[in-house]
Short mmCIF file of C-alpha atoms in Angstrom, two decimals:
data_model
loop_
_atom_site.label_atom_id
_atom_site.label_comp_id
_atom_site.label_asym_id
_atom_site.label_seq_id
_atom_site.Cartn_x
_atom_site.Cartn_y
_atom_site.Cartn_z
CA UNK Y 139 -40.27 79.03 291.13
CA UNK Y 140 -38.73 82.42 290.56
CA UNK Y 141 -37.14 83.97 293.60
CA UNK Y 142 -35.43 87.49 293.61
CA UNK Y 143 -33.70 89.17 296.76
CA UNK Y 144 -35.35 92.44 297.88
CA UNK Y 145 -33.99 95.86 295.96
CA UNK Y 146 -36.14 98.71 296.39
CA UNK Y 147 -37.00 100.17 293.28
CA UNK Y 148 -35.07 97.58 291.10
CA UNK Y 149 -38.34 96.43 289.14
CA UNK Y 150 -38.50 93.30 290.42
CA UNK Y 151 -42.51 93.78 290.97
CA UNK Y 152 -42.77 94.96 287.34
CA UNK Y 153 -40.85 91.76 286.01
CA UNK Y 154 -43.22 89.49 288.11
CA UNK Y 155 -46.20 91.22 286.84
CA UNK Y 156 -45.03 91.25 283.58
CA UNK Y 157 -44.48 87.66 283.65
CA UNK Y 158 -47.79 86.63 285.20
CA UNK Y 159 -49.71 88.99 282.63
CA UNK Y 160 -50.39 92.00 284.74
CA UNK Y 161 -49.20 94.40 283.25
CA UNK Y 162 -52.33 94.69 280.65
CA UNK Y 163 -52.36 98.26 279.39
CA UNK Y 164 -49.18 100.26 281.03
CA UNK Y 165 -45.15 99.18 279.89
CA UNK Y 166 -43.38 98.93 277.26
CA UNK Y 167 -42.15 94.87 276.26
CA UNK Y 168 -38.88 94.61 274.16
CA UNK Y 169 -38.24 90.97 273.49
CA UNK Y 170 -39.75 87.98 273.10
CA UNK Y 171 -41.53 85.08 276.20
CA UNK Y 172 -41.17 81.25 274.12
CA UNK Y 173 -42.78 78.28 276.46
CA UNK Y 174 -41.63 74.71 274.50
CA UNK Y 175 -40.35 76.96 270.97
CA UNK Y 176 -43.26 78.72 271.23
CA UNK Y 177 -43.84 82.49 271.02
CA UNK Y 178 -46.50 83.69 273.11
CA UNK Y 179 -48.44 86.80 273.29
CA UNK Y 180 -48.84 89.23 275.70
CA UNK Y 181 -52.46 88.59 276.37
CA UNK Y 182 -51.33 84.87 277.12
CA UNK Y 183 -49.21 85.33 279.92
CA UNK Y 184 -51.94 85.04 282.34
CA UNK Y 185 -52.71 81.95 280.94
CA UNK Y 186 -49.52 80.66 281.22
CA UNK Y 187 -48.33 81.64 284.72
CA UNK Y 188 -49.41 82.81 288.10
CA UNK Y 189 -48.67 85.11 290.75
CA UNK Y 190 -48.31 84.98 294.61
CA UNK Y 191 -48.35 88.26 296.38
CA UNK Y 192 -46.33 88.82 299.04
CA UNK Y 193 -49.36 90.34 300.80
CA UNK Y 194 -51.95 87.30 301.28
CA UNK Y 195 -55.74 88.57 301.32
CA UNK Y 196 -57.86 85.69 302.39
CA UNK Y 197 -61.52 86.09 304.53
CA UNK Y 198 -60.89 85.05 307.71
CA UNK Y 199 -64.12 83.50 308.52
CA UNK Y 200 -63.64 80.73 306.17
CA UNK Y 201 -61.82 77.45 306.63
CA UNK Y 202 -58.90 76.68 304.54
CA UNK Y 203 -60.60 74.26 302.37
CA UNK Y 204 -63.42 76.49 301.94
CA UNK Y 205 -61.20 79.07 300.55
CA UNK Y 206 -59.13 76.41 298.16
CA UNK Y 207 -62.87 74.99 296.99
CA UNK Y 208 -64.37 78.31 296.24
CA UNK Y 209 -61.19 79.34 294.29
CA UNK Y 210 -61.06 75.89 292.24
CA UNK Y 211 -65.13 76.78 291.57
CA UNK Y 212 -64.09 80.03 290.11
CA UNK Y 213 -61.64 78.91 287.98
CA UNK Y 214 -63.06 75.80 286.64
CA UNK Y 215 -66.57 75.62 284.54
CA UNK Y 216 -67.24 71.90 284.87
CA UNK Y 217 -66.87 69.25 287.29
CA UNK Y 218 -68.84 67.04 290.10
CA UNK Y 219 -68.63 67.62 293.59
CA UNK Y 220 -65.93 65.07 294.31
CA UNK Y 221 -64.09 66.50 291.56
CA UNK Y 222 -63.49 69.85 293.17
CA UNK Y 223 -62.78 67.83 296.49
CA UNK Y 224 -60.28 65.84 295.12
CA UNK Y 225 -58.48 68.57 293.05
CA UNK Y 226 -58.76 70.61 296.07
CA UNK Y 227 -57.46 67.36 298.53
CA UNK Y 228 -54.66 66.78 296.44
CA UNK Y 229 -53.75 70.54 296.19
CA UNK Y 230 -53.23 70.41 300.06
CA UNK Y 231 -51.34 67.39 300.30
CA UNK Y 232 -49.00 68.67 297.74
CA UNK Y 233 -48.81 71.87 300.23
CA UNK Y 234 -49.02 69.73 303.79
CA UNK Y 235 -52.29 71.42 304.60
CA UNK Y 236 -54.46 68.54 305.03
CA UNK Y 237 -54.04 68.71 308.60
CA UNK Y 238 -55.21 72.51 308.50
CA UNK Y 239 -58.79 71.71 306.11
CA UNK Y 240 -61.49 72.60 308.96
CA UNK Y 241 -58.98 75.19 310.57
CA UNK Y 242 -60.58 78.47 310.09
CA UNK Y 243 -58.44 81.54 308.38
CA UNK Y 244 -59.11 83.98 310.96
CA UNK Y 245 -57.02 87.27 311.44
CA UNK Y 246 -53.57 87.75 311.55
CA UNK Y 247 -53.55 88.84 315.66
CA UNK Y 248 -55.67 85.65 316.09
CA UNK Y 249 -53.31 82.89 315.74
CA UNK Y 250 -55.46 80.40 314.00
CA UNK Y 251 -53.59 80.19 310.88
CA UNK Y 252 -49.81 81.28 311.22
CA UNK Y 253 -47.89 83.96 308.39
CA UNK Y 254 -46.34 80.68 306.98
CA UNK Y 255 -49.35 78.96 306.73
CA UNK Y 256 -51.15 81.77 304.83
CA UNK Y 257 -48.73 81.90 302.42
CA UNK Y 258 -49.12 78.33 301.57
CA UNK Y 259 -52.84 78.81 300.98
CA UNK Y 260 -52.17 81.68 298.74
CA UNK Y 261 -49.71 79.18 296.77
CA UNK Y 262 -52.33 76.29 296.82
CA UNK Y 263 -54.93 78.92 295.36
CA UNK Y 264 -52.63 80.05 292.56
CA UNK Y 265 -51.81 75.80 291.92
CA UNK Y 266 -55.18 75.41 291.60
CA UNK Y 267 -55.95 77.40 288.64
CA UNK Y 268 -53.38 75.17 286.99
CA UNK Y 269 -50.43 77.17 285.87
CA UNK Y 270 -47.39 76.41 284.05
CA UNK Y 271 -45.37 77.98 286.22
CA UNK Y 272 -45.62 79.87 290.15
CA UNK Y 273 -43.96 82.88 290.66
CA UNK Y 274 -43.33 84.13 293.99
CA UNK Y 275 -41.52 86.66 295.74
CA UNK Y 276 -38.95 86.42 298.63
CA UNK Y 277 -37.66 89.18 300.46
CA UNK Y 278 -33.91 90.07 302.60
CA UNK Y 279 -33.88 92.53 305.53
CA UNK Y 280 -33.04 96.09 304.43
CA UNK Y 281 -29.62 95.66 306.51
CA UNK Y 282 -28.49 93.39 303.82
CA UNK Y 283 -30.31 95.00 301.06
CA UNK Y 284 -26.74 97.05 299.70
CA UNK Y 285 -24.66 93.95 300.47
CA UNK Y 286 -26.98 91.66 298.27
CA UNK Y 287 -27.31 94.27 295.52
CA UNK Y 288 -23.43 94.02 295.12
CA UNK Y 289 -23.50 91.03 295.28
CA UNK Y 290 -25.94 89.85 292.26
CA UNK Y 291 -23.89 92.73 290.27
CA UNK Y 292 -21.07 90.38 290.56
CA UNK Y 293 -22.67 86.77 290.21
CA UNK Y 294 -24.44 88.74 287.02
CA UNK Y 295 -21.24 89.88 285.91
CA UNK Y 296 -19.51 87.34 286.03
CA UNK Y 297 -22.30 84.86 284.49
CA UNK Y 298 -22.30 86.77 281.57
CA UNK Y 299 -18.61 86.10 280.50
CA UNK Y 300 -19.31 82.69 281.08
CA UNK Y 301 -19.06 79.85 278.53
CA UNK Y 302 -22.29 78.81 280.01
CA UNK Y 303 -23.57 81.76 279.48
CA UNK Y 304 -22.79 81.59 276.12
CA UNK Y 305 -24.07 78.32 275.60
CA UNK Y 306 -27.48 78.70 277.00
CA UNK Y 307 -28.23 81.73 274.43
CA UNK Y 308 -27.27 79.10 271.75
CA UNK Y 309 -29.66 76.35 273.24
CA UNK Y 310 -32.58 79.06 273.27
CA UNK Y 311 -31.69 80.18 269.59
CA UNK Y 312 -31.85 76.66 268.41
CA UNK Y 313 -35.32 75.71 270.80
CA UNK Y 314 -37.63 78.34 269.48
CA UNK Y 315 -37.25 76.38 266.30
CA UNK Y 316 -38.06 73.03 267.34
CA UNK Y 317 -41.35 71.88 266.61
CA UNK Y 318 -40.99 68.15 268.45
CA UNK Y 319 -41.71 70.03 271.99
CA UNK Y 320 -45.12 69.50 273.62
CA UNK Y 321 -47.73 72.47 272.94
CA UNK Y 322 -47.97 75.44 275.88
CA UNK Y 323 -49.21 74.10 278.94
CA UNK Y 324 -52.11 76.81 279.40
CA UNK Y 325 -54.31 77.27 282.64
CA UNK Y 326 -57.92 75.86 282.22
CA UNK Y 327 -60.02 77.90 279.83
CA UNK Y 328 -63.17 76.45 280.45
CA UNK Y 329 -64.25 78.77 283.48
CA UNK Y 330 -67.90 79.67 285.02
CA UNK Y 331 -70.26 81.77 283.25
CA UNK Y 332 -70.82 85.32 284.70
CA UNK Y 333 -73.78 84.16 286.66
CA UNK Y 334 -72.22 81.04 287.83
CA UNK Y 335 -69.31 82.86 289.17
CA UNK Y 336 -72.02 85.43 290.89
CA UNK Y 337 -73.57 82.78 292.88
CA UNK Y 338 -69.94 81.18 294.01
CA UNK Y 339 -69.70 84.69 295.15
CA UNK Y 340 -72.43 84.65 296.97
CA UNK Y 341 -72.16 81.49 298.82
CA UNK Y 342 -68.39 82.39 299.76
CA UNK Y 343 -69.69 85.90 300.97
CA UNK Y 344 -72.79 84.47 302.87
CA UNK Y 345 -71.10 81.49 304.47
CA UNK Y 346 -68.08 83.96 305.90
CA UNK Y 347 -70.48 86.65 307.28
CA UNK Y 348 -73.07 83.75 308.62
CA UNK Y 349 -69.73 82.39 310.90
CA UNK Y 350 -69.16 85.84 312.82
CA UNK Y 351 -72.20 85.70 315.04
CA UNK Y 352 -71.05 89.48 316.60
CA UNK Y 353 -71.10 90.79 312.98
CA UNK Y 354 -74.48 89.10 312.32
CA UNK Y 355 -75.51 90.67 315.58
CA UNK Y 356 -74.61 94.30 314.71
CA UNK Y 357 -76.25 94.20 311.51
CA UNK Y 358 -79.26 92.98 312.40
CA UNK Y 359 -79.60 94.74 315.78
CA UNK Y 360 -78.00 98.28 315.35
CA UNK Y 361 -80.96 99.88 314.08
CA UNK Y 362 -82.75 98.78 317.37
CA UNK Y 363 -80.12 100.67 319.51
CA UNK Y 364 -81.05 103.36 317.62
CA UNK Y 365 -84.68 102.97 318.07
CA UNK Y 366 -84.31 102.36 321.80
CA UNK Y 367 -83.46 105.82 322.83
CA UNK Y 368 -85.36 107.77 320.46
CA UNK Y 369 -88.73 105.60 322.09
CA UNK Y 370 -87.43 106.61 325.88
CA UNK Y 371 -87.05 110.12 324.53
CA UNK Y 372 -90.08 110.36 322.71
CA UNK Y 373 -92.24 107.93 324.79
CA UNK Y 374 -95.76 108.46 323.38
CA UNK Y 375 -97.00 110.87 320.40
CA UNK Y 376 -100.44 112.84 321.65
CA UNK Y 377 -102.62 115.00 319.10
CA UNK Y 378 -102.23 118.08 322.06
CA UNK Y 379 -100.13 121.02 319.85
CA UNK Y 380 -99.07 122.48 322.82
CA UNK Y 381 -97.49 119.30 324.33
CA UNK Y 382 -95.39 118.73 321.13
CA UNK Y 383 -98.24 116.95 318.66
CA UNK Y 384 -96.29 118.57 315.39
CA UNK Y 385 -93.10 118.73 316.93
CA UNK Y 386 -92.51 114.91 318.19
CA UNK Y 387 -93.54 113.88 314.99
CA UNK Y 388 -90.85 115.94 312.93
CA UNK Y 389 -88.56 114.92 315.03
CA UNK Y 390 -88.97 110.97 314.83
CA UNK Y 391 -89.28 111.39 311.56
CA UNK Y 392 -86.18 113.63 310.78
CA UNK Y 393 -84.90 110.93 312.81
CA UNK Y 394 -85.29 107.78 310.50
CA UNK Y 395 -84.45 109.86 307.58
CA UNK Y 396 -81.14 111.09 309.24
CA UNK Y 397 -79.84 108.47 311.08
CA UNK Y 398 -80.96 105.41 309.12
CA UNK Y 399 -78.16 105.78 306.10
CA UNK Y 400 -75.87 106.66 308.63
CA UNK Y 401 -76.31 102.83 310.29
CA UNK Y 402 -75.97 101.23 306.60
CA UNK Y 403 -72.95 103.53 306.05
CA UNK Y 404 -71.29 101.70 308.85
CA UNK Y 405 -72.07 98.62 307.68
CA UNK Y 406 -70.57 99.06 304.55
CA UNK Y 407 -67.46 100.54 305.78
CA UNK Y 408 -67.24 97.40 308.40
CA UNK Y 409 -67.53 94.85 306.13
CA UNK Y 410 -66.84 95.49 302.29
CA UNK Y 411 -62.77 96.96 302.94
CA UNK Y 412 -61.88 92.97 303.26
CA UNK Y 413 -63.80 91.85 300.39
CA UNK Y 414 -62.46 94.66 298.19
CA UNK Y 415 -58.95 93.53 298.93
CA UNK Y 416 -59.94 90.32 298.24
CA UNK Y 417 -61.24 91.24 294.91
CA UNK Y 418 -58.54 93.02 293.99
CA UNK Y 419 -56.16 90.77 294.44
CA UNK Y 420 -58.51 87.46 292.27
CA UNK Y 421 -59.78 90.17 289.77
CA UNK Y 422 -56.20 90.12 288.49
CA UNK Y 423 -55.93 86.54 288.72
CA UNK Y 424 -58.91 86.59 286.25
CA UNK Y 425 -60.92 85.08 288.56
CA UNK Y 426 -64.11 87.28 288.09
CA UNK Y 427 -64.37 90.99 287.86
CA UNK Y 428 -64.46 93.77 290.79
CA UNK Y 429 -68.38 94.74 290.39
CA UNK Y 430 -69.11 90.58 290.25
CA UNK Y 431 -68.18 90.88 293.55
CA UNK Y 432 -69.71 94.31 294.53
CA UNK Y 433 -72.84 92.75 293.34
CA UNK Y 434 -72.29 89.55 295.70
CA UNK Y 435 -72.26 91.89 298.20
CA UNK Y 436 -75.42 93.60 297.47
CA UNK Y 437 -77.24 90.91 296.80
CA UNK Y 438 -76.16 89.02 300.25
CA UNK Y 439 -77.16 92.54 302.50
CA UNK Y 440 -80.48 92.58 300.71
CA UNK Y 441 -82.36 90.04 303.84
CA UNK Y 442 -80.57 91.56 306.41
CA UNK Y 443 -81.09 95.22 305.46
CA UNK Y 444 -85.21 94.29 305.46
CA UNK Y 445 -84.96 91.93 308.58
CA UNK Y 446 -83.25 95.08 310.54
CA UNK Y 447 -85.52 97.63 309.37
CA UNK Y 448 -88.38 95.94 310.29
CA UNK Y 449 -87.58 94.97 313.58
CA UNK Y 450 -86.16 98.73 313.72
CA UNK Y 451 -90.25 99.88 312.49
CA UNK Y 452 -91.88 97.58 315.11
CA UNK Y 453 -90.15 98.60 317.91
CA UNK Y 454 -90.50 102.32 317.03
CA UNK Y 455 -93.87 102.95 315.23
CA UNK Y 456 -96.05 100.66 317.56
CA UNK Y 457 -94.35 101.90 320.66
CA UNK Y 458 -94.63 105.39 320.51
CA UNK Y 459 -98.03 105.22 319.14
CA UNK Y 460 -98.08 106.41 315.45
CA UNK Y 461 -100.79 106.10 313.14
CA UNK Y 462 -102.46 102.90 314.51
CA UNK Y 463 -103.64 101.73 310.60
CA UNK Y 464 -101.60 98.33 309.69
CA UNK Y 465 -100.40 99.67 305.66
CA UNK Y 466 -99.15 102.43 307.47
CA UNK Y 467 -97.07 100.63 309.16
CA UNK Y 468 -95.81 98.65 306.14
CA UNK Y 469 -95.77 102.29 304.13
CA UNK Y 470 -93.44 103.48 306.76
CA UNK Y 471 -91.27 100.22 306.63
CA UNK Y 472 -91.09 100.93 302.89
CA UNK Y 473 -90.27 103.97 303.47
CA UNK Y 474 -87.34 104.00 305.89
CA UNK Y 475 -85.72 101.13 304.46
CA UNK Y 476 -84.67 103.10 301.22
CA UNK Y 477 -82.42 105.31 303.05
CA UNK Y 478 -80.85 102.91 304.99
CA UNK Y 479 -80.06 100.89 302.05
CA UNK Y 480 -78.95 103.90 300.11
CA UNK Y 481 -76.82 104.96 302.82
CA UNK Y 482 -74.71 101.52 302.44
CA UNK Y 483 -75.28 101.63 298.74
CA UNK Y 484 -74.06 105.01 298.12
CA UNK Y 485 -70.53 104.18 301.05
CA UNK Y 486 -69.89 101.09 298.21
CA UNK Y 487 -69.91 104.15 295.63
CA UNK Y 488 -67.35 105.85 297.67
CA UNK Y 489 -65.52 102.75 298.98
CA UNK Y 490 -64.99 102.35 294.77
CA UNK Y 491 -63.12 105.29 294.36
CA UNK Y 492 -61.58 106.16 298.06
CA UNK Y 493 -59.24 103.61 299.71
CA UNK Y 494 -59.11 105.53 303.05
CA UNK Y 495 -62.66 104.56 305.19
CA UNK Y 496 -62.27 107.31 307.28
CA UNK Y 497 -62.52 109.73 304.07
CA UNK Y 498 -65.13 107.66 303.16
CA UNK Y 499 -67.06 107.99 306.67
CA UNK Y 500 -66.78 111.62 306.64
CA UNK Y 501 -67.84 112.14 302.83
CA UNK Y 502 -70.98 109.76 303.68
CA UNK Y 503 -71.60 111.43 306.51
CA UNK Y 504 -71.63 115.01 304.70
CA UNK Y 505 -73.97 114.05 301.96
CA UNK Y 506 -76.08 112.22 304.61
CA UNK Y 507 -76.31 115.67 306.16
CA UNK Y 508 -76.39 117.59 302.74
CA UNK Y 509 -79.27 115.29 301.58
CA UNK Y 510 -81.25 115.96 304.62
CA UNK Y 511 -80.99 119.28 304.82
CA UNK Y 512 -81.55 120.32 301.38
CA UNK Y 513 -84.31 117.50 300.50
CA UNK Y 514 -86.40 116.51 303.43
CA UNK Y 515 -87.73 120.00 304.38
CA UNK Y 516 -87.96 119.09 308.08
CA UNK Y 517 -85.43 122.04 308.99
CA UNK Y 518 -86.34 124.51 306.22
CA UNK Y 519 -89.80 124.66 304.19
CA UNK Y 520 -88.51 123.83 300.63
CA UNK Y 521 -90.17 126.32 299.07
CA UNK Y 522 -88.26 128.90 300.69
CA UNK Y 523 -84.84 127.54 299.54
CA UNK Y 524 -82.78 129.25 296.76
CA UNK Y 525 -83.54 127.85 293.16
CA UNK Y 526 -80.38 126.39 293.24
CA UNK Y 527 -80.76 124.34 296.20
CA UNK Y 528 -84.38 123.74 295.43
CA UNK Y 529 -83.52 121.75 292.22
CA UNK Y 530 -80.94 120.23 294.55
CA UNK Y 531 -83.23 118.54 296.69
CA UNK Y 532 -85.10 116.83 293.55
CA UNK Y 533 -81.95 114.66 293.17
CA UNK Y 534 -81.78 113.58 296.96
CA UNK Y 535 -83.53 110.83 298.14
CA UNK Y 536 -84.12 112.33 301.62
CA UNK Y 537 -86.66 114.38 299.94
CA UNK Y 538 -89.36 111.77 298.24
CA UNK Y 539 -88.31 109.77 301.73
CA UNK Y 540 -89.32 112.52 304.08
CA UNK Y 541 -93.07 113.20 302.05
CA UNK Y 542 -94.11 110.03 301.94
CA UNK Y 543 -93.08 109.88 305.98
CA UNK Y 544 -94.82 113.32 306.38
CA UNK Y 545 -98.41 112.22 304.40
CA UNK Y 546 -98.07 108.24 306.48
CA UNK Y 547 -97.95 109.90 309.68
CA UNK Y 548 -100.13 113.37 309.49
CA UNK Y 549 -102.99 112.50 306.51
CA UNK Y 550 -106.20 112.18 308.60
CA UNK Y 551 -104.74 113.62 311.84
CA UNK Y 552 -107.09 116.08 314.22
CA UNK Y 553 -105.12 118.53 316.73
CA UNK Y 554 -106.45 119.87 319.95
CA UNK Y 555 -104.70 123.29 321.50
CA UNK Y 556 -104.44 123.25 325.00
CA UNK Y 557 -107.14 120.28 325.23
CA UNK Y 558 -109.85 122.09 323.26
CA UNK Y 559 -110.12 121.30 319.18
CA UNK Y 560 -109.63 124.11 316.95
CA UNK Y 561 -107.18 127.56 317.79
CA UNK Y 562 -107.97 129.08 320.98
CA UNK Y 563 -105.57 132.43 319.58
CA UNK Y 564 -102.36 131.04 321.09
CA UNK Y 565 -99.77 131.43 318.24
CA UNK Y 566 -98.13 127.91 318.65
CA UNK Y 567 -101.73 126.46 317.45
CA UNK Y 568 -101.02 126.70 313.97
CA UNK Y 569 -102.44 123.39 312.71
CA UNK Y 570 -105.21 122.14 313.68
CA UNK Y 571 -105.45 119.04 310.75
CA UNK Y 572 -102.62 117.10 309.75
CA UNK Y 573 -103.40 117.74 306.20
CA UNK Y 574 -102.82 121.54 306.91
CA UNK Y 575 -99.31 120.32 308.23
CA UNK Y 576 -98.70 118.60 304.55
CA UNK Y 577 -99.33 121.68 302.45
CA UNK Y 578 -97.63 123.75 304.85
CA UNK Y 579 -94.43 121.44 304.69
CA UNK Y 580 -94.82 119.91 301.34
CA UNK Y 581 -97.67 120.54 298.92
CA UNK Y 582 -99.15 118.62 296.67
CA UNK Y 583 -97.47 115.53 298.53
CA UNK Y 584 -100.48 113.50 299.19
CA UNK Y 585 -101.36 113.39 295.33
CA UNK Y 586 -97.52 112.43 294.74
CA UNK Y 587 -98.16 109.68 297.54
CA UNK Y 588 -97.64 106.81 294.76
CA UNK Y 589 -95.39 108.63 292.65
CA UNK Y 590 -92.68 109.25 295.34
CA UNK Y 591 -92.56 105.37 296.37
CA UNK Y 592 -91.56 104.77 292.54
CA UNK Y 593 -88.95 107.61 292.53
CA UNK Y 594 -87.50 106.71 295.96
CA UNK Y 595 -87.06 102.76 295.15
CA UNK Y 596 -85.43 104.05 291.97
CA UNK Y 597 -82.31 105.24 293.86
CA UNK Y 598 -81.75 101.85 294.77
CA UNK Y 599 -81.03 99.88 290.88
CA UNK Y 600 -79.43 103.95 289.85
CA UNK Y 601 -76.50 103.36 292.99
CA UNK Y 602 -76.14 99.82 291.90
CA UNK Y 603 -75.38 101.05 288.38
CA UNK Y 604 -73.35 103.90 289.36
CA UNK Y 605 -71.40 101.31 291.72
CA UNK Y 606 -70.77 98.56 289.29
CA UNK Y 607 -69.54 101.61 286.45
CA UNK Y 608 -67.04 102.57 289.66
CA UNK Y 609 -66.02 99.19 289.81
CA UNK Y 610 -65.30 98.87 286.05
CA UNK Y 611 -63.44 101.64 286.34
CA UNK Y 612 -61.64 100.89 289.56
CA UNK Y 613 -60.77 97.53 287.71
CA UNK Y 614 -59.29 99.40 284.38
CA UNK Y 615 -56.98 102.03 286.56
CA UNK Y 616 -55.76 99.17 288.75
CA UNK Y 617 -54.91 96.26 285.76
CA UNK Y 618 -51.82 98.14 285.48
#
């Protein structure tokens, strides 16, 4: 165990990454690293040591055997079930955390699991992946900082005049050459495939989210709160012009399309912050990669995403009396789920490039805003938009969103002015068919019915490409 006394700015961070392999594509390395006479090479240092932060970043909804088991399953290919238990047993005896197995994480203010304790999970993880050595970091107030400093330049100096000083450089000299000493002890090589390592991911993910009932409760319920008042407000949707037959409809359905990626935006920002540190942190362990665990994430959101928009669509659409046809209803369902997912798609974009969430909420927010004012042409006809902003809207998904919406709900619809069917010559009776509604608003969208669904579900694999390529890239800028 390597421990150095706290200098800011002395590069004792550096050392320890250098030693532990971090440093992968920054710094320059004069010298040579021998283990048992042996020269290694820089790409081997990984495999050779490990590294405990001083920061530990550990999800707080697991237990702490839990987190030790889905670490050992991460770094090891092969083994039975009582294989990882007993590595994983043995690990916390050797760290007196037996006691602590079924104790869950939880947060720091929380109490459950003590700044001492932490830190001896975060050692137990790195012991687990088998190193040769642990490095780890311990730290003096910044009173003592200036005394200590002093101090080391005089233990240093003085070492180095030292016969023993001397007589180490001679035993190192004459060990590199030595070819009796055992081989390098090496960390396991043999770890999970890519998809192995994505379903560990998702288990670890699942399982931590599944123990915070008021998280589970948010995500599956917010988009119900939002239905609630917009049904009070709305109450029921009549084919009378002049009592709002048009304009209740736009509005619902500017509605979904507005506020929908807004709910999966906080989502995103509530949840994925903690997993990104956590990925951060095993990425450079060499664990798994950052978008392995971006696409855990995805993949465990999928049910609930579908589960709250549907209970979001059968409060709403049955309530407030919309098209009474059954495939409408699942059309709309379709329909509104895209943007909700998008919206907590396109925040994991963000969240891969931005540390700061609240930058992040008010970046979603303005393309939310962007997106629905340039694409869904609920507040402006689209056809009477600058080129410019016209071409815009074909890369929103607000827009195919918003037509398929418009030609669900109106398609088939018969308006009455003032009780009567047809216009009686008041102005405000401009439509007296839904259809004439559609081509006002949108033309040509109820022959693009099909092709819009295609294009709109589309977004959905394109921000799960564009996320993973952030991640990649997140992961090269960071491996320092």
């Amino acid at each position: 165990v390597c421990i150095l006394v706290k200098d800011n700015g002395s590069g004792k961070t550096t050392l320890l990454d250098a030693i532990s392999g971090r440093l992968r594509r920054k710094g320059t390395f004069l010298g040579e690293v021998c283990v048992n006479g042996q020269q290694l090479k820089k790409e081997e240092f990984q495999d050779c040591f490990s590294y405990v932060l001083q920061n530990e970043t550990l999800l707080s909804n697991l237990t702490v055997q839990e987190t030790l088991s889905y670490t050992a399953k991460l770094a090891i290919r092969e083994g039975s079930k009582d294989f990882f238990q007993n590595r994983v047993e043995a690990v916390m005896a050797e760290m007196s955390l037996s006691h602590l197995a079924n104790k869950l994480i939880g947060k720091r203010a929380s109490g459950r699991i003590s700044s001492g304790e932490r830190r001896l999970i975060s050692i137990a993880a790195q012991l687990l992946q088998d190193p040769m050595d642990l490095t780890s970091v311990d730290t003096q107030s910044k009173e003592r900082e200036i005394e200590t400093y002093k101090r080391v330049q005089l233990i240093g100096s003085a070492y180095k005049t030292s016969v023993i000083y001397q007589q180490t450089l001679e035993n190192i000299k004459r060990v590199k050459h030595l070819q009796t000493l055992p081989p390098v002890p090496f960390k396991t090589k043999a770890s999970p495939g890519t998809l192995t390592k994505l379903g560990i991911l998702l288990r670890k993910i699942m399982r931590n989210l599944l123990r915070d009932k008021m998280a589970l409760s948010v995500r599956l319920i917010q988009n119900v709160i939002l239905a609630l008042p917009l049904m009070f407000f709305i109450l029921q949707l009549r084919n009378d012009v002049l009592k709002g037959a048009v304009q209740d409809r736009v509005g619902l359905l500017y509605t979904c399309v507005a506020g929908l990626p807004y709910t999966g935006m906080l989502n995103a920002i509530a949840f994925f912050p903690a997993l990104r540190a956590v990925s951060d942190q095993q990425s450079q362990d060499g664990l798994y990669q950052k978008w392995q665990m971006l696409l855990a994430y995805i993949l465990h959101i999928l049910p609930f995403s579908i589960l709250s928009v549907v209970m979001f669509s059968s409060v709403i659409y049955w309530s407030v009396g919309m098209h009474p046809e059954v495939a409408r209803f699942g059309y709309f369902s379709a329909a509104v789920f895209v943007p909700h997912l998008a919206g907590e798609l396109l925040t994991l974009v963000l969240l891969g490039v931005v540390q700061n969430t609240n930058i992040v909420n008010s970046v979603g927010a303005l393309l939310s805003v962007i997106g629905v004012l340039v694409g869904s042409g609920f507040l402006r006809n689209i056809n009477e938009m600058p080129t410019p902003l016209k071409i815009l809207g074909y890369f929103m998904f607000q827009k195919y969103g918003s037509e398929i919406l418009i030609v669900n709900e109106f398609y088939g619809l018969n308006f009455t002015c003032g009780g009567s069917s047809g216009s009686v010559g008041n102005p405000l009776c401009l439509f007296t068919q839904g259809n004439m509604y559609i081509e006002k608003t949108c033309p040509g969208a109820m022959s693009r019915f099909t092709t819009n669904f295609v294009i709109l579900y589309a977004f959905i694999p394109l921000l799960v490409f564009l996320g993973i390529i952030v991640f990649k890239i997140r992961d090269y800028l960071i491996s320092r």
